[in-house]
């Protein structure tokens, strides 16, 4: 199934989107919002699936053209958004960039922070930035949405709680991070609102590309129309999504609609490029002695997308421009 949220009040209006992302149909009579659907997923998902199949079979009359610009992020706001760092190779590089050592435990115990979730940026909305000097960066990731997860759920069982997947642009303000972390209390000002793909999909939509709780496809990032990177999200992922969900649930229950991010996708094979500027800058420091790629400036455009093995877009495209906040 592919689901999206049309712009409507604060939490959107639920629609189903055809597999080829060209057509949509209203689903708000089944569940007004995606959060409503997740709250009663076992009861409502069969009804949504039946309408989704009718949409793809051209067996429904009320369909309309799908326009991602009319959509919020699938969950316009969420009760919880926790972002991991499953690609430890990326963590190591970025920590080097700010002169921080990496403890050995990072290879066995995931990093995770709790991000802004009361209002996400829409997939085609601008990234508003107060000051270019803050070092604005994109971070291309994959995320999952869960149903209710009980506290202390082990990773062997956590995978069954993954109901949907999305793409993420986890916006970071790199030049605010060092002084903020030096206080010893974690990210806050350096991690503003993130954005998600126009469409969220059930794992079965990925077919064989969803294995071992990982998405085995390249995540494509373009900066100002030029490809910045396309690392494979299933390669070099130290912690799979089931392990990330279990980590988040270690000491708390996770409510339906919890979003868990993978962290910036990164491959050891440097020919695949990068999914954030900070990683490229660190590689430039290692190769050239100093960084050459600037962080995002006003007018820069970022897009993030993933295609299946037949070249079809799965989640739609995150497509954004950095603009001054006024």
Short mmCIF file of C-alpha atoms in Angstrom, two decimals, residues 127-320:
data_model
loop_
_atom_site.label_atom_id
_atom_site.label_comp_id
_atom_site.label_asym_id
_atom_site.label_seq_id
_atom_site.Cartn_x
_atom_site.Cartn_y
_atom_site.Cartn_z
CA UNK A 127 13.78 24.76 4.07
CA UNK A 128 13.62 28.07 5.91
CA UNK A 129 16.98 29.14 7.35
CA UNK A 130 17.66 32.09 9.64
CA UNK A 131 21.41 32.31 9.02
CA UNK A 132 23.65 30.72 6.35
CA UNK A 133 26.50 30.78 8.90
CA UNK A 134 24.75 28.02 10.83
CA UNK A 135 26.01 25.46 8.29
CA UNK A 136 22.76 23.98 6.97
CA UNK A 137 23.09 20.40 5.72
CA UNK A 138 20.75 17.76 4.32
CA UNK A 139 20.85 14.17 5.57
CA UNK A 140 19.16 11.60 3.34
CA UNK A 141 17.78 8.65 5.27
CA UNK A 142 15.15 5.91 5.38
CA UNK A 143 12.61 5.78 8.21
CA UNK A 144 10.00 3.35 9.49
CA UNK A 145 6.67 3.97 11.24
CA UNK A 146 5.56 1.53 13.93
CA UNK A 147 2.33 0.49 15.55
CA UNK A 148 2.26 0.20 19.36
CA UNK A 149 5.49 -1.34 20.63
CA UNK A 150 5.70 -2.58 24.23
CA UNK A 151 8.63 -1.58 26.39
CA UNK A 152 11.55 -4.04 26.29
CA UNK A 153 10.43 -5.64 23.01
CA UNK A 154 13.49 -7.55 21.70
CA UNK A 155 14.83 -7.02 18.20
CA UNK A 156 13.66 -10.52 17.15
CA UNK A 157 10.06 -9.33 17.61
CA UNK A 158 10.42 -5.63 16.84
CA UNK A 159 10.41 -6.12 13.06
CA UNK A 160 6.75 -7.18 13.13
CA UNK A 161 5.84 -3.72 14.44
CA UNK A 162 7.18 -1.95 11.33
CA UNK A 163 4.11 -0.95 9.33
CA UNK A 164 5.34 1.74 6.90
CA UNK A 165 8.53 3.15 5.41
CA UNK A 166 9.43 6.64 4.17
CA UNK A 167 12.42 8.68 3.05
CA UNK A 168 13.78 11.50 5.21
CA UNK A 169 15.68 14.74 4.86
CA UNK A 170 16.96 15.21 8.40
CA UNK A 171 18.04 18.86 8.25
CA UNK A 172 21.08 19.64 10.40
CA UNK A 173 22.78 22.90 11.35
CA UNK A 174 26.36 21.69 11.50
CA UNK A 175 28.01 24.81 12.87
CA UNK A 176 25.69 24.84 15.89
CA UNK A 177 26.43 21.24 16.84
CA UNK A 178 29.89 21.43 18.50
CA UNK A 179 29.05 24.10 21.09
CA UNK A 180 25.67 22.53 21.77
CA UNK A 181 27.08 19.04 22.38
CA UNK A 182 29.85 20.55 24.51
CA UNK A 183 27.16 21.41 27.07
CA UNK A 184 26.67 17.65 27.53
CA UNK A 185 22.92 17.66 26.96
CA UNK A 186 22.46 16.63 23.31
CA UNK A 187 21.02 18.14 20.12
CA UNK A 188 18.36 20.82 20.20
CA UNK A 189 18.88 24.04 18.21
CA UNK A 190 21.15 22.22 15.76
CA UNK A 191 18.36 19.83 14.71
CA UNK A 192 15.37 21.78 13.28
CA UNK A 193 12.33 20.23 11.56
CA UNK A 194 12.88 17.33 9.15
CA UNK A 195 10.93 16.47 6.01
CA UNK A 196 9.66 13.14 4.70
CA UNK A 197 8.79 11.71 1.30
CA UNK A 198 5.33 12.43 -0.16
CA UNK A 199 4.34 8.79 0.23
CA UNK A 200 4.71 6.15 2.95
CA UNK A 201 4.64 2.52 1.82
CA UNK A 202 4.03 -0.84 3.42
CA UNK A 203 7.08 -3.14 3.39
CA UNK A 204 5.53 -5.51 0.84
CA UNK A 205 5.70 -2.72 -1.78
CA UNK A 206 9.50 -3.15 -1.75
CA UNK A 207 9.35 -6.85 -2.67
CA UNK A 208 12.72 -8.58 -2.45
CA UNK A 209 14.40 -5.26 -1.72
CA UNK A 210 13.05 -5.44 1.85
CA UNK A 211 15.12 -8.13 3.55
CA UNK A 212 16.55 -8.51 7.05
CA UNK A 213 14.71 -5.33 8.08
CA UNK A 214 16.75 -3.28 5.62
CA UNK A 215 15.98 -1.57 2.29
CA UNK A 216 18.42 -2.93 -0.29
CA UNK A 217 18.23 -0.11 -2.84
CA UNK A 218 20.27 3.04 -3.62
CA UNK A 219 19.13 6.30 -2.03
CA UNK A 220 19.62 9.03 -4.61
CA UNK A 221 20.51 12.59 -3.60
CA UNK A 222 20.83 15.56 -5.97
CA UNK A 223 22.18 19.00 -5.10
CA UNK A 224 21.34 21.76 -7.59
CA UNK A 225 20.54 19.18 -10.25
CA UNK A 226 23.79 17.18 -9.93
CA UNK A 227 23.95 13.79 -8.28
CA UNK A 228 25.59 14.06 -4.87
CA UNK A 229 25.35 10.40 -3.93
CA UNK A 230 23.51 7.12 -4.35
CA UNK A 231 24.73 4.72 -1.65
CA UNK A 232 22.80 1.50 -1.13
CA UNK A 233 20.68 1.70 2.02
CA UNK A 234 21.06 -2.03 2.67
CA UNK A 235 24.86 -2.01 2.59
CA UNK A 236 27.05 -1.17 5.62
CA UNK A 237 23.97 -0.70 7.84
CA UNK A 238 25.38 -1.77 11.19
CA UNK A 239 21.99 -1.82 12.96
CA UNK A 240 18.86 -2.90 11.07
CA UNK A 241 15.46 -1.30 11.67
CA UNK A 242 14.32 -4.02 14.07
CA UNK A 243 17.38 -3.33 16.22
CA UNK A 244 16.70 0.42 16.09
CA UNK A 245 13.06 -0.06 17.14
CA UNK A 246 14.13 -2.36 19.98
CA UNK A 247 16.74 0.20 21.08
CA UNK A 248 14.09 2.94 21.21
CA UNK A 249 11.76 0.67 23.20
CA UNK A 250 14.35 -0.42 25.76
CA UNK A 251 12.96 1.72 28.57
CA UNK A 252 9.62 3.00 27.21
CA UNK A 253 6.53 2.04 25.27
CA UNK A 254 6.38 3.37 21.70
CA UNK A 255 2.98 4.64 20.63
CA UNK A 256 1.48 3.92 17.23
CA UNK A 257 2.85 6.43 14.77
CA UNK A 258 6.36 6.47 16.20
CA UNK A 259 8.90 7.27 13.48
CA UNK A 260 12.39 5.76 13.68
CA UNK A 261 15.09 6.99 11.29
CA UNK A 262 18.11 5.13 9.99
CA UNK A 263 20.53 8.02 10.17
CA UNK A 264 22.42 9.21 7.11
CA UNK A 265 22.87 6.39 4.60
CA UNK A 266 26.56 5.76 3.95
CA UNK A 267 28.66 3.16 2.14
CA UNK A 268 32.33 2.34 2.61
CA UNK A 269 32.53 2.34 -1.20
CA UNK A 270 33.25 6.03 -1.72
CA UNK A 271 32.36 5.82 -5.42
CA UNK A 272 28.69 5.75 -4.33
CA UNK A 273 28.92 9.35 -3.09
CA UNK A 274 27.45 10.75 0.10
CA UNK A 275 24.02 11.51 1.54
CA UNK A 276 25.13 14.63 3.40
CA UNK A 277 27.58 17.48 2.92
CA UNK A 278 29.40 16.88 6.23
CA UNK A 279 30.54 13.46 5.08
CA UNK A 280 31.85 14.79 1.77
CA UNK A 281 33.68 17.60 3.57
CA UNK A 282 35.38 15.09 5.86
CA UNK A 283 36.50 13.01 2.89
CA UNK A 284 37.87 16.20 1.29
CA UNK A 285 39.82 16.94 4.47
CA UNK A 286 41.30 13.44 4.40
CA UNK A 287 42.15 13.64 0.68
CA UNK A 288 42.95 17.33 0.17
CA UNK A 289 43.72 18.68 3.61
CA UNK A 290 40.72 21.03 3.75
CA UNK A 291 37.00 20.97 2.88
CA UNK A 292 35.91 22.34 -0.50
CA UNK A 293 32.15 21.77 -0.55
CA UNK A 294 30.18 24.54 1.21
CA UNK A 295 27.15 23.89 3.35
CA UNK A 296 23.76 24.85 1.91
CA UNK A 297 23.22 28.47 0.88
CA UNK A 298 20.06 30.36 0.00
CA UNK A 299 18.82 29.20 -3.39
CA UNK A 300 20.36 25.73 -3.16
CA UNK A 301 18.03 22.90 -4.14
CA UNK A 302 18.04 19.39 -2.71
CA UNK A 303 16.14 16.32 -3.91
CA UNK A 304 15.98 12.82 -2.44
CA UNK A 305 14.38 9.81 -4.11
CA UNK A 306 14.56 6.02 -4.32
CA UNK A 307 13.74 3.88 -7.37
CA UNK A 308 12.99 0.17 -7.52
CA UNK A 309 14.97 -2.24 -9.67
CA UNK A 310 12.74 -1.39 -12.66
CA UNK A 311 13.50 2.32 -12.27
CA UNK A 312 10.13 3.33 -10.78
CA UNK A 313 9.98 5.88 -7.98
CA UNK A 314 8.78 4.20 -4.78
CA UNK A 315 8.13 7.02 -2.31
CA UNK A 316 7.99 10.03 -4.59
CA UNK A 317 10.59 12.79 -4.38
CA UNK A 318 11.57 15.13 -1.58
CA UNK A 319 12.31 18.33 -3.53
CA UNK A 320 13.25 21.46 -1.60
#
